[in-house]
Amino acid sequence: PISQSQAQRRSAGETVVTKNVCHQCPARCGIDVYTTDGRVHGIYGSMNSPIANGKLCPKGHLGTYILYDPDRYKGPMRRTNPNKGRDEDPQFESISWEEALDIVAGRLNNLRDNDESHRFAILYGRGWGASCAGLLGTFGQLYGSPNTALGHSSMCSDGSMVAKGLTDGNEAYNAYDYKNVNYLLNFGAGFLEAFRPYNYLMQVWGHIRTKSPKTRVTAIDVHANATNAAADRKLLIRPGTDGAMALAIAHVILTEGLWDKEFVGDFRDGRNRFESGEVIDGDTFNQRWVHGLDVWWNEELKDRTPEWAEEVTSIPARHIREVAREFGTTRPAMAIFERGPTAHSNGTWNGMAIHALNALVGALFAEGGMFYQMGPSYGPLPASAGDYMDDHAQRVRERIASGELPRIDMKGTDRWPLARNMMQEIGPNHHKGDPYKLDTVMFYLNNPIWTAPDSKAWEEAFKDIFVIETSPFPSESAKYADIILPDHTYLERLQDAPSYPFEGWPITTLRTPAVDPLYDTKVFGDTLIEIGKRINGSMSEYYQALDNTENVLRHLAEGFRDNPGSNGVNDFESWKREGVWYKKPYHWRQRRGVFYEWDGEGYNRRMSPSEVREKLLRTPSGRFEFVSGKLEQYADYVAQEFGIPAERAGIIQWVAPEHPGGGDLYFSTPKTAMHAEGRGANIPHAISLLQPVMGGRRTVYLEIHPETARARGIRSGDRVKIRSELGEIEAYCRYFEGTRPDTVVLPMEHGHWAQGRWAESRKPGHSGEITVNRSDRISGLASYYTTKVSVERA
Amino acid sequence: MPKWGMVIDLDKCTGCQACTTACAMENNTLPGESWQDVLFYHEGKYPNTSIKWFPRPCMQCENPSCVHVCPTRATYKTDDGVVLIDWNKCIGCKYCMIACPYGVRFYADEKPLLEPDIRQAFPGSDGQMWSPPFQNPESDWSKGIGIQPRGVVSKCTFCYHKISKAPAGVADLDEDNPDLVEYVPACVRTCAPKARYFGDLDNPESKVNELIANKRGTRVFEHTGNKPQVYYLGEHGTVPKFEPQFDDQA
């Protein structure tokens, strides 16, 4: 096209780089945002971010699409169509922020006046920090509701947290010293796809696979994927049976004498008496940092041979033995796991069995092992909420404390005594009016009407609730919304984000706006503060004192003055400039069975057993518990829910998974590397690269083993129906020799009926619609991978 | 004058496609117009199924067949070893696409991979095929940089708008060096496992030459005589056997 010839063009404007934090997964990678003439045109990892180190995962670069998404909401709106449903156009009309906030506050004040403030709930998803999700609990305390900080963790990965809490006393995700590990045993964590922090894990991968000695990796999953294809050994296990494999590995480690004697202890005379099927005399074994090893062996482990596990898992016994010998003889070694083993009815049991392997090889708090995360040194907020509680707030607090007023999700009641949250129960509970009906609900970075298992039940349940949606995108929740109070996108926000567990030392990041907000939006923290200012009584004074989120952040940063970061950050301005405050090193280290604390120069101060119990192994015994003291306290509940005799309730043991749904094929719905939580569904570039192994560039495919398909008359490429007792969805299938013949795999991504022009109506159907709402009775984690389905040609 | 080359270590590559998206955003390519694609293959029977992946930029050949066949001399080799396209001269005849053994040239004036067409969401102006608000301010049609007009072939430029500004005489453009990071091609800069290296193949001191020598660097399709300036390391350093897949039907 000579007719269109164009000379070299270069923008006249100067390019500005601002610090921000990626918003497309929980990892909190620092990003450098490149802006020229007021337009953002590039995102790269920040070199000074300890997580990003100048790098990004495939999602990170696509953030500009989120800022310039043509389907964004452009300001606050009110619904005019009273009918709600998938196919109902809400017929939104624009209103001013003043109007919108007054409507919400008026509603909340009415509820309070009628003594029904508990019927207001805030459901949140990817909360970031003290300046957004961190404000939710206080809001409920002052307003008078147990329901303003309803987290999504039971629809995320609570299984691993709870399993760790029951065994080593830390109900949290681990921090990991991957750089120094020599053996990685991975049970169903998408290490090279979706495990957090993904970007950093790939940096680690490049290191551990080229260092000397090269780290050996065994990866266990239900289908071939990038993680196990890159590993040294791939084992395709029957879904939900990882715990049986872990128990058999433990059995071999003990019978072959491969456990870490300095951490675990040893027989008093040094002679190994662990023999398959034979009990030991507990008095002959001197346990060091573990509790209940003799009981665990005698009551459970002695019969958990590789041959037994082969029957349960379908993994050949010789492979289990090989893995156990490698894992038991290579140090440092660690076993990691996430939703693969835990999103099942027996998830906590699976998790405890896997985590027990870490105790057996002494990985806890060791170099090349795993720790827990320290929190940042934040300064106090400008006001203390306790000073602003009026009579109503006091009365509700007493009703909550006495148990008279439970949370809507029944977390912490005898229905879910050990769960951390139970978001998947909120829709059904409201629908039944049990424990009560909600009146008004607000969503923050959360969309359970689409993401919950049995999501269609929520569509029915939420028709009679006043819904406040704060997403700037036309989400499924927005379709049900009565009012839209749109948030900024992350490149427009000022917001803190302390890190998820990373390497143990504290780290907190800060988003700085790259551009002024494109539209009439408001950062969620300010929306909440503005509503708070409009609530009657002393609550409003508290929010007057907070004033706005920038003020909150400035107060938080005051904590850095006395505790400057390793990168010199010591106030708000330097935090903004660097985008991150962090303080090395981690304070504790276990070396050869002795715990040390950092004394300012090295891990030199030897810790007493009581200090270890207080700070590191926070169990009743102060040791790693193969017989969980906490679970023993809930023996009646365990007996009732699992049919386990009360005296065995605390023992890490094999519990078979349950598979509702009525089908004959296990249904697994993993996330892929391009899955940017809810925000990726409308990004054209993400969709075009979503499922590379299967060629999913416009859709995602149901992976089906050729024999499984042929037996049903299904050809590769056919449109198929996937059916459970909840209903059916359609998908296109592809033959894949990497998927177990008893399992079908469909990445959880498409099937949106809202979210914007690229997301809407994109096949296949949404997996949640046919996923039975069944949860692990201990952790409460939704059993996303436990439903069985049938598949036939459409 | 350097002779720029790239080394890709397939033992470290995790197949994540960050190279693909970094390139897409740096160069504002369309969905499906992946100048830096990653190809996936799988072979073997259950349970011994292997998955392989192969990241594929333009090979920037020393002896580029695309240049030989171009009737308008629109595509050319620069003095520093990069194959570029002058969009002012390209007539979109696609001879170069047929001649290229590596399938790394694109003609984007076709049915979009994804509906709705993103070009309609961000309609073109100033002769551009589409004009998103987030486009890179760097543009030079004589080098195939920026968003193309309609009717031309596009391809990887090794991020020529970056590397051509690098300080003279530097052996490697290492993204971990803060003084050089802005000159590093997008795909190399973002690669989390550091599977990519970029440097001067004519400089005996360069890391790329060291890796090619010590880790048995190989080039794809040596038999064509194209002599790529992209080298691969690792056990899977050849293009895996091609097995046709079924067409997308969604």
PDB file of C-alpha atoms in Angstrom, chain A residues 527-715:
ATOM      1  CA  THR A 527     -17.150   3.643  48.443  1.00  0.00           C
ATOM      2  CA  LEU A 528     -17.285   1.757  51.738  1.00  0.00           C
ATOM      3  CA  ILE A 529     -15.992   4.730  53.728  1.00  0.00           C
ATOM      4  CA  GLU A 530     -18.518   7.029  52.036  1.00  0.00           C
ATOM      5  CA  ILE A 531     -21.367   4.666  52.929  1.00  0.00           C
ATOM      6  CA  GLY A 532     -20.036   4.494  56.495  1.00  0.00           C
ATOM      7  CA  LYS A 533     -20.134   8.291  56.753  1.00  0.00           C
ATOM      8  CA  ARG A 534     -23.833   8.156  55.911  1.00  0.00           C
ATOM      9  CA  ILE A 535     -24.843   5.635  58.587  1.00  0.00           C
ATOM     10  CA  ASN A 536     -26.679   7.142  61.574  1.00  0.00           C
ATOM     11  CA  GLY A 537     -25.057   7.214  64.975  1.00  0.00           C
ATOM     12  CA  SER A 538     -21.413   7.209  66.007  1.00  0.00           C
ATOM     13  CA  MET A 539     -20.383   4.956  63.126  1.00  0.00           C
ATOM     14  CA  SER A 540     -20.314   7.941  60.804  1.00  0.00           C
ATOM     15  CA  GLU A 541     -17.766   9.672  63.033  1.00  0.00           C
ATOM     16  CA  TYR A 542     -15.382   6.743  62.629  1.00  0.00           C
ATOM     17  CA  TYR A 543     -15.572   7.022  58.865  1.00  0.00           C
ATOM     18  CA  GLN A 544     -15.169  10.799  59.045  1.00  0.00           C
ATOM     19  CA  ALA A 545     -11.945  10.062  60.877  1.00  0.00           C
ATOM     20  CA  LEU A 546     -10.766   7.528  58.268  1.00  0.00           C
ATOM     21  CA  ASP A 547     -11.767  10.096  55.627  1.00  0.00           C
ATOM     22  CA  ASN A 548     -10.549   8.167  52.561  1.00  0.00           C
ATOM     23  CA  THR A 549      -8.319   5.282  51.543  1.00  0.00           C
ATOM     24  CA  GLU A 550      -5.315   7.467  50.790  1.00  0.00           C
ATOM     25  CA  ASN A 551      -5.464   8.685  54.384  1.00  0.00           C
ATOM     26  CA  VAL A 552      -5.725   5.072  55.543  1.00  0.00           C
ATOM     27  CA  LEU A 553      -2.698   4.107  53.460  1.00  0.00           C
ATOM     28  CA  ARG A 554      -0.673   7.043  54.764  1.00  0.00           C
ATOM     29  CA  HIS A 555      -1.374   5.875  58.319  1.00  0.00           C
ATOM     30  CA  LEU A 556      -0.434   2.294  57.467  1.00  0.00           C
ATOM     31  CA  ALA A 557       2.848   3.473  55.999  1.00  0.00           C
ATOM     32  CA  GLU A 558       3.736   5.251  59.250  1.00  0.00           C
ATOM     33  CA  GLY A 559       4.581   1.773  60.544  1.00  0.00           C
ATOM     34  CA  PHE A 560       7.544   1.691  58.150  1.00  0.00           C
ATOM     35  CA  ARG A 561       9.289   4.611  59.875  1.00  0.00           C
ATOM     36  CA  ASP A 562      10.459   2.494  62.776  1.00  0.00           C
ATOM     37  CA  ASN A 563      10.896  -0.557  60.607  1.00  0.00           C
ATOM     38  CA  PRO A 564      12.330   0.479  57.245  1.00  0.00           C
ATOM     39  CA  GLY A 565      12.248  -2.156  54.533  1.00  0.00           C
ATOM     40  CA  SER A 566      15.265  -3.943  53.103  1.00  0.00           C
ATOM     41  CA  ASN A 567      14.806  -1.730  50.042  1.00  0.00           C
ATOM     42  CA  GLY A 568      14.898   1.470  52.141  1.00  0.00           C
ATOM     43  CA  VAL A 569      11.149   2.141  52.058  1.00  0.00           C
ATOM     44  CA  ASN A 570      10.321   4.048  55.244  1.00  0.00           C
ATOM     45  CA  ASP A 571       7.227   6.151  54.484  1.00  0.00           C
ATOM     46  CA  PHE A 572       4.261   6.552  52.152  1.00  0.00           C
ATOM     47  CA  GLU A 573       6.184   8.402  49.433  1.00  0.00           C
ATOM     48  CA  SER A 574       8.994   5.875  49.230  1.00  0.00           C
ATOM     49  CA  TRP A 575       6.446   3.018  49.277  1.00  0.00           C
ATOM     50  CA  LYS A 576       4.716   4.635  46.316  1.00  0.00           C
ATOM     51  CA  ARG A 577       8.010   5.124  44.503  1.00  0.00           C
ATOM     52  CA  GLU A 578       9.204   1.539  44.962  1.00  0.00           C
ATOM     53  CA  GLY A 579       5.782  -0.127  44.904  1.00  0.00           C
ATOM     54  CA  VAL A 580       6.833  -2.547  47.642  1.00  0.00           C
ATOM     55  CA  TRP A 581       8.047  -2.698  51.251  1.00  0.00           C
ATOM     56  CA  TYR A 582       9.723  -5.893  52.416  1.00  0.00           C
ATOM     57  CA  LYS A 583      11.994  -6.882  55.234  1.00  0.00           C
ATOM     58  CA  LYS A 584      14.370  -9.814  55.045  1.00  0.00           C
ATOM     59  CA  PRO A 585      15.147 -12.274  56.530  1.00  0.00           C
ATOM     60  CA  TYR A 586      12.626 -14.786  57.794  1.00  0.00           C
ATOM     61  CA  HIS A 587      13.120 -15.123  61.529  1.00  0.00           C
ATOM     62  CA  TRP A 588      13.193 -18.866  62.147  1.00  0.00           C
ATOM     63  CA  ARG A 589      15.036 -21.908  60.912  1.00  0.00           C
ATOM     64  CA  GLN A 590      15.016 -25.563  61.872  1.00  0.00           C
ATOM     65  CA  ARG A 591      18.396 -27.197  61.372  1.00  0.00           C
ATOM     66  CA  ARG A 592      18.998 -30.864  62.143  1.00  0.00           C
ATOM     67  CA  GLY A 593      16.110 -31.018  64.588  1.00  0.00           C
ATOM     68  CA  VAL A 594      16.986 -27.810  66.437  1.00  0.00           C
ATOM     69  CA  PHE A 595      14.948 -24.593  66.084  1.00  0.00           C
ATOM     70  CA  TYR A 596      16.803 -21.300  65.907  1.00  0.00           C
ATOM     71  CA  GLU A 597      15.654 -17.701  65.915  1.00  0.00           C
ATOM     72  CA  TRP A 598      17.320 -14.859  64.000  1.00  0.00           C
ATOM     73  CA  ASP A 599      19.326 -12.706  66.396  1.00  0.00           C
ATOM     74  CA  GLY A 600      20.041  -9.873  63.960  1.00  0.00           C
ATOM     75  CA  GLU A 601      23.090 -11.533  62.438  1.00  0.00           C
ATOM     76  CA  GLY A 602      22.252 -15.170  61.972  1.00  0.00           C
ATOM     77  CA  TYR A 603      20.045 -18.049  63.048  1.00  0.00           C
ATOM     78  CA  ASN A 604      21.912 -18.256  66.308  1.00  0.00           C
ATOM     79  CA  ARG A 605      19.430 -18.210  69.179  1.00  0.00           C
ATOM     80  CA  ARG A 606      18.326 -21.704  70.084  1.00  0.00           C
ATOM     81  CA  MET A 607      14.599 -21.900  70.852  1.00  0.00           C
ATOM     82  CA  SER A 608      13.014 -23.771  73.744  1.00  0.00           C
ATOM     83  CA  PRO A 609      10.147 -26.217  73.105  1.00  0.00           C
ATOM     84  CA  SER A 610       7.676 -23.718  74.559  1.00  0.00           C
ATOM     85  CA  GLU A 611       8.907 -21.002  72.194  1.00  0.00           C
ATOM     86  CA  VAL A 612       8.559 -23.389  69.266  1.00  0.00           C
ATOM     87  CA  ARG A 613       5.004 -24.142  70.362  1.00  0.00           C
ATOM     88  CA  GLU A 614       4.150 -20.480  70.724  1.00  0.00           C
ATOM     89  CA  LYS A 615       5.683 -19.291  67.465  1.00  0.00           C
ATOM     90  CA  LEU A 616       6.044 -22.169  65.027  1.00  0.00           C
ATOM     91  CA  LEU A 617       4.318 -25.478  65.776  1.00  0.00           C
ATOM     92  CA  ARG A 618       1.124 -24.133  67.304  1.00  0.00           C
ATOM     93  CA  THR A 619      -0.583 -27.427  68.075  1.00  0.00           C
ATOM     94  CA  PRO A 620      -1.788 -28.620  71.489  1.00  0.00           C
ATOM     95  CA  SER A 621       1.383 -30.730  71.778  1.00  0.00           C
ATOM     96  CA  GLY A 622       3.729 -28.115  70.324  1.00  0.00           C
ATOM     97  CA  ARG A 623       4.825 -30.696  67.763  1.00  0.00           C
ATOM     98  CA  PHE A 624       3.702 -31.903  64.366  1.00  0.00           C
ATOM     99  CA  GLU A 625       0.685 -34.092  65.103  1.00  0.00           C
ATOM    100  CA  PHE A 626       0.083 -37.365  63.258  1.00  0.00           C
ATOM    101  CA  VAL A 627      -2.819 -37.630  65.679  1.00  0.00           C
ATOM    102  CA  SER A 628      -4.456 -34.214  65.592  1.00  0.00           C
ATOM    103  CA  GLY A 629      -5.275 -32.841  69.020  1.00  0.00           C
ATOM    104  CA  LYS A 630      -7.622 -30.289  67.536  1.00  0.00           C
ATOM    105  CA  LEU A 631      -9.528 -32.899  65.563  1.00  0.00           C
ATOM    106  CA  GLU A 632      -9.820 -35.040  68.692  1.00  0.00           C
ATOM    107  CA  GLN A 633     -11.667 -32.127  70.276  1.00  0.00           C
ATOM    108  CA  TYR A 634     -14.243 -32.522  67.487  1.00  0.00           C
ATOM    109  CA  ALA A 635     -14.403 -36.305  67.755  1.00  0.00           C
ATOM    110  CA  ASP A 636     -18.205 -36.405  67.927  1.00  0.00           C
ATOM    111  CA  TYR A 637     -18.500 -34.275  64.815  1.00  0.00           C
ATOM    112  CA  VAL A 638     -15.972 -36.444  62.942  1.00  0.00           C
ATOM    113  CA  ALA A 639     -17.828 -39.565  64.045  1.00  0.00           C
ATOM    114  CA  GLN A 640     -21.143 -38.146  62.901  1.00  0.00           C
ATOM    115  CA  GLU A 641     -19.928 -36.897  59.512  1.00  0.00           C
ATOM    116  CA  PHE A 642     -17.507 -39.644  58.497  1.00  0.00           C
ATOM    117  CA  GLY A 643     -18.619 -42.649  60.542  1.00  0.00           C
ATOM    118  CA  ILE A 644     -15.176 -42.797  62.127  1.00  0.00           C
ATOM    119  CA  PRO A 645     -15.094 -44.105  65.711  1.00  0.00           C
ATOM    120  CA  ALA A 646     -14.506 -41.187  68.087  1.00  0.00           C
ATOM    121  CA  GLU A 647     -11.269 -42.687  69.416  1.00  0.00           C
ATOM    122  CA  ARG A 648      -9.816 -42.654  65.900  1.00  0.00           C
ATOM    123  CA  ALA A 649     -11.002 -39.131  65.068  1.00  0.00           C
ATOM    124  CA  GLY A 650      -7.599 -37.443  65.294  1.00  0.00           C
ATOM    125  CA  ILE A 651      -5.576 -40.008  63.350  1.00  0.00           C
ATOM    126  CA  ILE A 652      -4.383 -39.110  59.853  1.00  0.00           C
ATOM    127  CA  GLN A 653      -6.103 -41.843  57.902  1.00  0.00           C
ATOM    128  CA  TRP A 654      -7.560 -42.993  54.635  1.00  0.00           C
ATOM    129  CA  VAL A 655     -11.132 -41.893  54.075  1.00  0.00           C
ATOM    130  CA  ALA A 656     -12.669 -42.753  50.710  1.00  0.00           C
ATOM    131  CA  PRO A 657     -14.065 -39.881  48.644  1.00  0.00           C
ATOM    132  CA  GLU A 658     -17.733 -39.630  47.782  1.00  0.00           C
ATOM    133  CA  HIS A 659     -18.764 -38.846  44.233  1.00  0.00           C
ATOM    134  CA  PRO A 660     -22.245 -37.411  43.830  1.00  0.00           C
ATOM    135  CA  GLY A 661     -23.724 -36.451  40.483  1.00  0.00           C
ATOM    136  CA  GLY A 662     -25.011 -39.790  39.263  1.00  0.00           C
ATOM    137  CA  GLY A 663     -22.623 -40.224  36.328  1.00  0.00           C
ATOM    138  CA  ASP A 664     -19.944 -42.774  35.494  1.00  0.00           C
ATOM    139  CA  LEU A 665     -16.994 -40.452  34.753  1.00  0.00           C
ATOM    140  CA  TYR A 666     -14.991 -38.298  37.135  1.00  0.00           C
ATOM    141  CA  PHE A 667     -15.294 -34.634  36.164  1.00  0.00           C
ATOM    142  CA  SER A 668     -12.234 -32.445  36.669  1.00  0.00           C
ATOM    143  CA  THR A 669     -12.364 -28.701  35.944  1.00  0.00           C
ATOM    144  CA  PRO A 670      -8.863 -27.225  36.379  1.00  0.00           C
ATOM    145  CA  LYS A 671      -7.698 -23.685  35.784  1.00  0.00           C
ATOM    146  CA  THR A 672      -5.240 -23.059  32.980  1.00  0.00           C
ATOM    147  CA  ALA A 673      -2.251 -20.704  32.816  1.00  0.00           C
ATOM    148  CA  MET A 674      -4.382 -18.104  31.046  1.00  0.00           C
ATOM    149  CA  HIS A 675      -7.176 -18.204  33.614  1.00  0.00           C
ATOM    150  CA  ALA A 676      -7.118 -14.660  34.986  1.00  0.00           C
ATOM    151  CA  GLU A 677      -9.764 -15.275  37.629  1.00  0.00           C
ATOM    152  CA  GLY A 678     -13.031 -13.600  36.598  1.00  0.00           C
ATOM    153  CA  ARG A 679     -11.278 -10.809  34.749  1.00  0.00           C
ATOM    154  CA  GLY A 680      -9.827 -12.924  31.967  1.00  0.00           C
ATOM    155  CA  ALA A 681     -13.070 -14.055  30.444  1.00  0.00           C
ATOM    156  CA  ASN A 682     -13.443 -10.936  28.297  1.00  0.00           C
ATOM    157  CA  ILE A 683      -9.833 -10.562  27.111  1.00  0.00           C
ATOM    158  CA  PRO A 684      -9.591 -11.610  23.449  1.00  0.00           C
ATOM    159  CA  HIS A 685      -5.890 -12.464  23.636  1.00  0.00           C
ATOM    160  CA  ALA A 686      -6.404 -14.642  26.705  1.00  0.00           C
ATOM    161  CA  ILE A 687      -9.257 -16.518  25.056  1.00  0.00           C
ATOM    162  CA  SER A 688      -7.153 -17.098  21.939  1.00  0.00           C
ATOM    163  CA  LEU A 689      -4.402 -18.863  23.925  1.00  0.00           C
ATOM    164  CA  LEU A 690      -6.434 -20.518  26.654  1.00  0.00           C
ATOM    165  CA  GLN A 691      -5.945 -24.258  26.269  1.00  0.00           C
ATOM    166  CA  PRO A 692      -2.795 -24.744  24.202  1.00  0.00           C
ATOM    167  CA  VAL A 693      -2.396 -28.513  24.580  1.00  0.00           C
ATOM    168  CA  MET A 694      -5.844 -29.192  23.157  1.00  0.00           C
ATOM    169  CA  GLY A 695      -5.747 -26.297  20.687  1.00  0.00           C
ATOM    170  CA  GLY A 696      -8.424 -24.354  22.515  1.00  0.00           C
ATOM    171  CA  ARG A 697      -8.093 -20.967  20.868  1.00  0.00           C
ATOM    172  CA  ARG A 698     -11.743 -19.998  20.599  1.00  0.00           C
ATOM    173  CA  THR A 699     -13.224 -22.360  23.096  1.00  0.00           C
ATOM    174  CA  VAL A 700     -11.967 -24.948  25.557  1.00  0.00           C
ATOM    175  CA  TYR A 701     -12.364 -28.635  24.831  1.00  0.00           C
ATOM    176  CA  LEU A 702     -13.524 -31.510  26.925  1.00  0.00           C
ATOM    177  CA  GLU A 703     -10.531 -33.844  27.157  1.00  0.00           C
ATOM    178  CA  ILE A 704     -11.692 -37.419  26.755  1.00  0.00           C
ATOM    179  CA  HIS A 705      -9.718 -40.632  26.390  1.00  0.00           C
ATOM    180  CA  PRO A 706     -10.268 -42.150  22.907  1.00  0.00           C
ATOM    181  CA  GLU A 707     -11.492 -45.478  24.282  1.00  0.00           C
ATOM    182  CA  THR A 708     -13.936 -43.765  26.616  1.00  0.00           C
ATOM    183  CA  ALA A 709     -15.230 -41.739  23.710  1.00  0.00           C
ATOM    184  CA  ARG A 710     -15.466 -44.587  21.207  1.00  0.00           C
ATOM    185  CA  ALA A 711     -17.419 -46.693  23.692  1.00  0.00           C
ATOM    186  CA  ARG A 712     -20.021 -43.922  23.614  1.00  0.00           C
ATOM    187  CA  GLY A 713     -19.951 -43.398  19.858  1.00  0.00           C
ATOM    188  CA  ILE A 714     -18.229 -40.054  20.236  1.00  0.00           C
ATOM    189  CA  ARG A 715     -15.742 -38.843  17.600  1.00  0.00           C
TER     190      ARG A 715
END
